[in-house]
mmCIF file of C-alpha atoms and ligand atoms in Angstrom:
data_model
loop_
_atom_site.group_PDB
_atom_site.id
_atom_site.type_symbol
_atom_site.label_atom_id
_atom_site.label_comp_id
_atom_site.label_asym_id
_atom_site.label_seq_id
_atom_site.Cartn_x
_atom_site.Cartn_y
_atom_site.Cartn_z
ATOM 1 C CA PRO E 15 0.000 0.000 0.000
ATOM 2 C CA PHE E 16 1.012 3.646 -0.462
ATOM 3 C CA VAL E 17 2.635 4.993 2.684
ATOM 4 C CA PRO E 18 3.080 8.776 2.577
ATOM 5 C CA LEU E 19 6.341 10.195 3.919
ATOM 6 C CA ARG E 20 6.095 11.882 7.278
ATOM 7 C CA ARG E 21 6.205 15.673 6.964
ATOM 8 C CA ILE E 22 8.489 17.504 9.364
ATOM 9 C CA THR E 23 8.623 21.267 9.968
ATOM 10 C CA PRO E 24 11.734 23.252 10.970
ATOM 11 C CA SER E 25 10.326 23.640 14.489
ATOM 12 C CA GLU E 26 9.890 19.879 14.971
ATOM 13 C CA LEU E 27 13.374 19.373 13.509
ATOM 14 C CA ALA E 28 14.753 21.846 16.055
ATOM 15 C CA THR E 29 13.536 19.677 18.962
ATOM 16 C CA HIS E 30 16.165 17.133 17.834
ATOM 17 C CA GLY E 31 19.083 19.545 18.102
ATOM 18 C CA PRO E 32 22.212 19.575 20.294
ATOM 19 C CA ARG E 33 20.636 21.431 23.247
ATOM 20 C CA LYS E 34 17.410 21.333 25.269
ATOM 21 C CA ASN E 35 16.596 18.077 23.519
ATOM 22 C CA GLU E 36 14.247 15.875 25.516
ATOM 23 C CA THR E 37 14.035 13.339 22.692
ATOM 24 C CA LYS E 38 17.723 12.324 22.912
ATOM 25 C CA THR E 39 17.625 11.646 19.189
ATOM 26 C CA TYR E 40 19.502 13.820 16.721
ATOM 27 C CA TRP E 41 18.034 14.669 13.345
ATOM 28 C CA THR E 42 19.448 16.501 10.351
ATOM 29 C CA VAL E 43 18.344 17.322 6.820
ATOM 30 C CA LEU E 44 20.190 16.429 3.626
ATOM 31 C CA GLU E 45 18.696 17.623 0.329
ATOM 32 C CA GLY E 46 15.215 17.909 1.844
ATOM 33 C CA LYS E 47 15.241 14.497 3.534
ATOM 34 C CA VAL E 48 15.126 14.282 7.336
ATOM 35 C CA TYR E 49 17.440 11.694 8.940
ATOM 36 C CA ASP E 50 17.810 10.383 12.470
ATOM 37 C CA MET E 51 21.621 10.368 12.840
ATOM 38 C CA THR E 52 21.558 8.874 16.348
ATOM 39 C CA PRO E 53 22.560 5.282 15.435
ATOM 40 C CA TYR E 54 25.357 6.616 13.202
ATOM 41 C CA LEU E 55 26.937 8.983 15.763
ATOM 42 C CA PRO E 56 29.532 6.491 17.167
ATOM 43 C CA TYR E 57 30.611 5.455 13.660
ATOM 44 C CA HIS E 58 31.234 8.861 12.052
ATOM 45 C CA PRO E 59 34.930 9.059 11.006
ATOM 46 C CA GLY E 60 34.811 12.807 11.726
ATOM 47 C CA GLY E 61 33.509 12.263 15.271
ATOM 48 C CA GLU E 62 30.218 12.881 17.086
ATOM 49 C CA LYS E 63 30.925 16.545 17.745
ATOM 50 C CA GLU E 64 31.016 17.410 14.065
ATOM 51 C CA LEU E 65 27.726 15.628 13.450
ATOM 52 C CA LEU E 66 26.049 17.468 16.315
ATOM 53 C CA ARG E 67 26.868 20.755 14.575
ATOM 54 C CA VAL E 68 24.096 19.984 12.111
ATOM 55 C CA ALA E 69 21.673 18.393 14.584
ATOM 56 C CA GLY E 70 18.253 20.040 14.548
ATOM 57 C CA LYS E 71 18.908 21.880 11.299
ATOM 58 C CA ASP E 72 19.730 21.567 7.624
ATOM 59 C CA GLY E 73 23.151 19.921 7.239
ATOM 60 C CA THR E 74 23.376 19.997 3.446
ATOM 61 C CA LYS E 75 25.825 22.916 3.125
ATOM 62 C CA LEU E 76 28.274 21.812 5.804
ATOM 63 C CA PHE E 77 28.111 18.226 4.608
ATOM 64 C CA ASN E 78 28.933 19.222 1.033
ATOM 65 C CA LEU E 79 31.702 21.566 2.158
ATOM 66 C CA THR E 80 33.345 18.764 4.125
ATOM 67 C CA HIS E 81 32.962 15.659 1.991
ATOM 68 C CA PRO E 82 30.842 15.985 -1.159
ATOM 69 C CA TRP E 83 32.048 12.513 -2.259
ATOM 70 C CA VAL E 84 30.329 10.710 0.621
ATOM 71 C CA ASN E 85 27.142 8.881 -0.459
ATOM 72 C CA TRP E 86 24.833 9.871 2.402
ATOM 73 C CA ASP E 87 21.773 8.543 0.603
ATOM 74 C CA ASN E 88 23.157 4.990 0.799
ATOM 75 C CA MET E 89 24.786 5.371 4.204
ATOM 76 C CA LEU E 90 21.715 6.670 5.970
ATOM 77 C CA ARG E 91 19.256 4.274 4.379
ATOM 78 C CA GLY E 92 16.990 3.116 7.175
ATOM 79 C CA CYS E 93 17.552 6.319 9.150
ATOM 80 C CA GLU E 94 15.113 8.352 7.098
ATOM 81 C CA VAL E 95 12.338 9.955 9.141
ATOM 82 C CA GLY E 96 10.520 11.924 6.450
ATOM 83 C CA ILE E 97 10.726 15.121 4.413
ATOM 84 C CA LEU E 98 11.171 18.713 5.475
ATOM 85 C CA VAL E 99 8.215 21.012 4.799
ATOM 86 C CA SER E 100 7.753 24.681 5.616
ATOM 87 C CA GLU E 101 5.852 25.696 8.756
ATOM 88 C CA ASN E 102 2.769 26.905 6.841
ATOM 89 C CA GLU E 103 2.419 23.700 4.833
ATOM 90 C CA MET E 104 1.264 21.980 8.008
ATOM 91 C CA PRO E 105 -2.322 21.980 9.262
ATOM 92 C CA LYS E 106 -2.541 23.669 12.653
HETATM 93 C C1 HEM X 215 34.510 12.043 7.463
HETATM 94 C C2 HEM X 215 29.967 10.502 6.834
HETATM 95 C C3 HEM X 215 28.322 14.777 8.374
HETATM 96 C C4 HEM X 215 32.834 16.202 9.288
HETATM 97 C C5 HEM X 215 33.407 11.296 7.071
HETATM 98 C C6 HEM X 215 33.485 10.052 6.338
HETATM 99 C C7 HEM X 215 32.219 9.621 6.184
HETATM 100 C C8 HEM X 215 31.328 10.591 6.787
HETATM 101 C C9 HEM X 215 31.783 8.335 5.481
HETATM 102 C C10 HEM X 215 34.769 9.394 5.815
HETATM 103 C C11 HEM X 215 35.024 10.025 4.463
HETATM 104 C C12 HEM X 215 36.310 9.638 3.815
HETATM 105 O O1 HEM X 215 37.261 9.252 4.500
HETATM 106 O O2 HEM X 215 36.392 9.750 2.573
HETATM 107 C C13 HEM X 215 29.114 11.506 7.238
HETATM 108 C C14 HEM X 215 27.654 11.440 7.246
HETATM 109 C C15 HEM X 215 27.201 12.651 7.680
HETATM 110 C C16 HEM X 215 28.378 13.472 7.948
HETATM 111 C C17 HEM X 215 26.824 10.234 6.818
HETATM 112 C C18 HEM X 215 25.788 13.136 7.900
HETATM 113 C C19 HEM X 215 24.897 12.467 8.615
HETATM 114 C C20 HEM X 215 29.393 15.559 8.705
HETATM 115 C C21 HEM X 215 29.326 16.923 9.139
HETATM 116 C C22 HEM X 215 30.564 17.334 9.412
HETATM 117 C C23 HEM X 215 31.464 16.216 9.130
HETATM 118 C C24 HEM X 215 28.043 17.743 9.276
HETATM 119 C C25 HEM X 215 30.885 18.690 9.920
HETATM 120 C C26 HEM X 215 31.915 19.383 9.594
HETATM 121 C C27 HEM X 215 33.676 15.189 8.903
HETATM 122 C C28 HEM X 215 35.127 15.257 8.980
HETATM 123 C C29 HEM X 215 35.609 14.066 8.444
HETATM 124 C C30 HEM X 215 34.446 13.283 8.056
HETATM 125 C C31 HEM X 215 35.930 16.418 9.551
HETATM 126 C C32 HEM X 215 37.072 13.682 8.265
HETATM 127 C C33 HEM X 215 37.527 12.756 9.357
HETATM 128 C C34 HEM X 215 38.958 12.311 9.115
HETATM 129 O O3 HEM X 215 39.240 11.761 8.026
HETATM 130 O O4 HEM X 215 39.765 12.538 9.987
HETATM 131 N N1 HEM X 215 32.105 11.607 7.322
HETATM 132 N N2 HEM X 215 29.505 12.740 7.698
HETATM 133 N N3 HEM X 215 30.709 15.157 8.694
HETATM 134 N N4 HEM X 215 33.305 13.987 8.356
HETATM 135 FE FE1 HEM X 215 31.417 13.375 8.030
#
């Protein structure tokens, strides 16, 4: 059956950032897709700290500045949470 992707706003994304995060899960966005990076944190060759710099926000720019050759789409398969939408695309 057709399963629609979950739609995530910037404000929900921000609750999965480095600080004041009750969820204890860390999300980022790459090319419009929202990923839960939590399971990957201990495995990142660049360390957890670098990953947390993009937690709760769009990581596309920093990712592509650092290592544009890394295939994030393959690496983070299974960690996808949904797609980023703007605040006013969501029903109140
Ligand atoms: C290295 C994955 C986000 C900083 C790497 C490598 C992979 C990887 C596979 C090894 C690349 C290679 O040796 O060719 C990822 C994934 C990310 C992510 C899947 C997103 C979820 C970031 C971000 C930063 C960062 C946001 C922030 C600056 C680094 C650094 C290295 C590295 C500095 C080099 C480590 C070293 O060789 O000493 N990352 N990365 N990464 N990453 Fe990331």
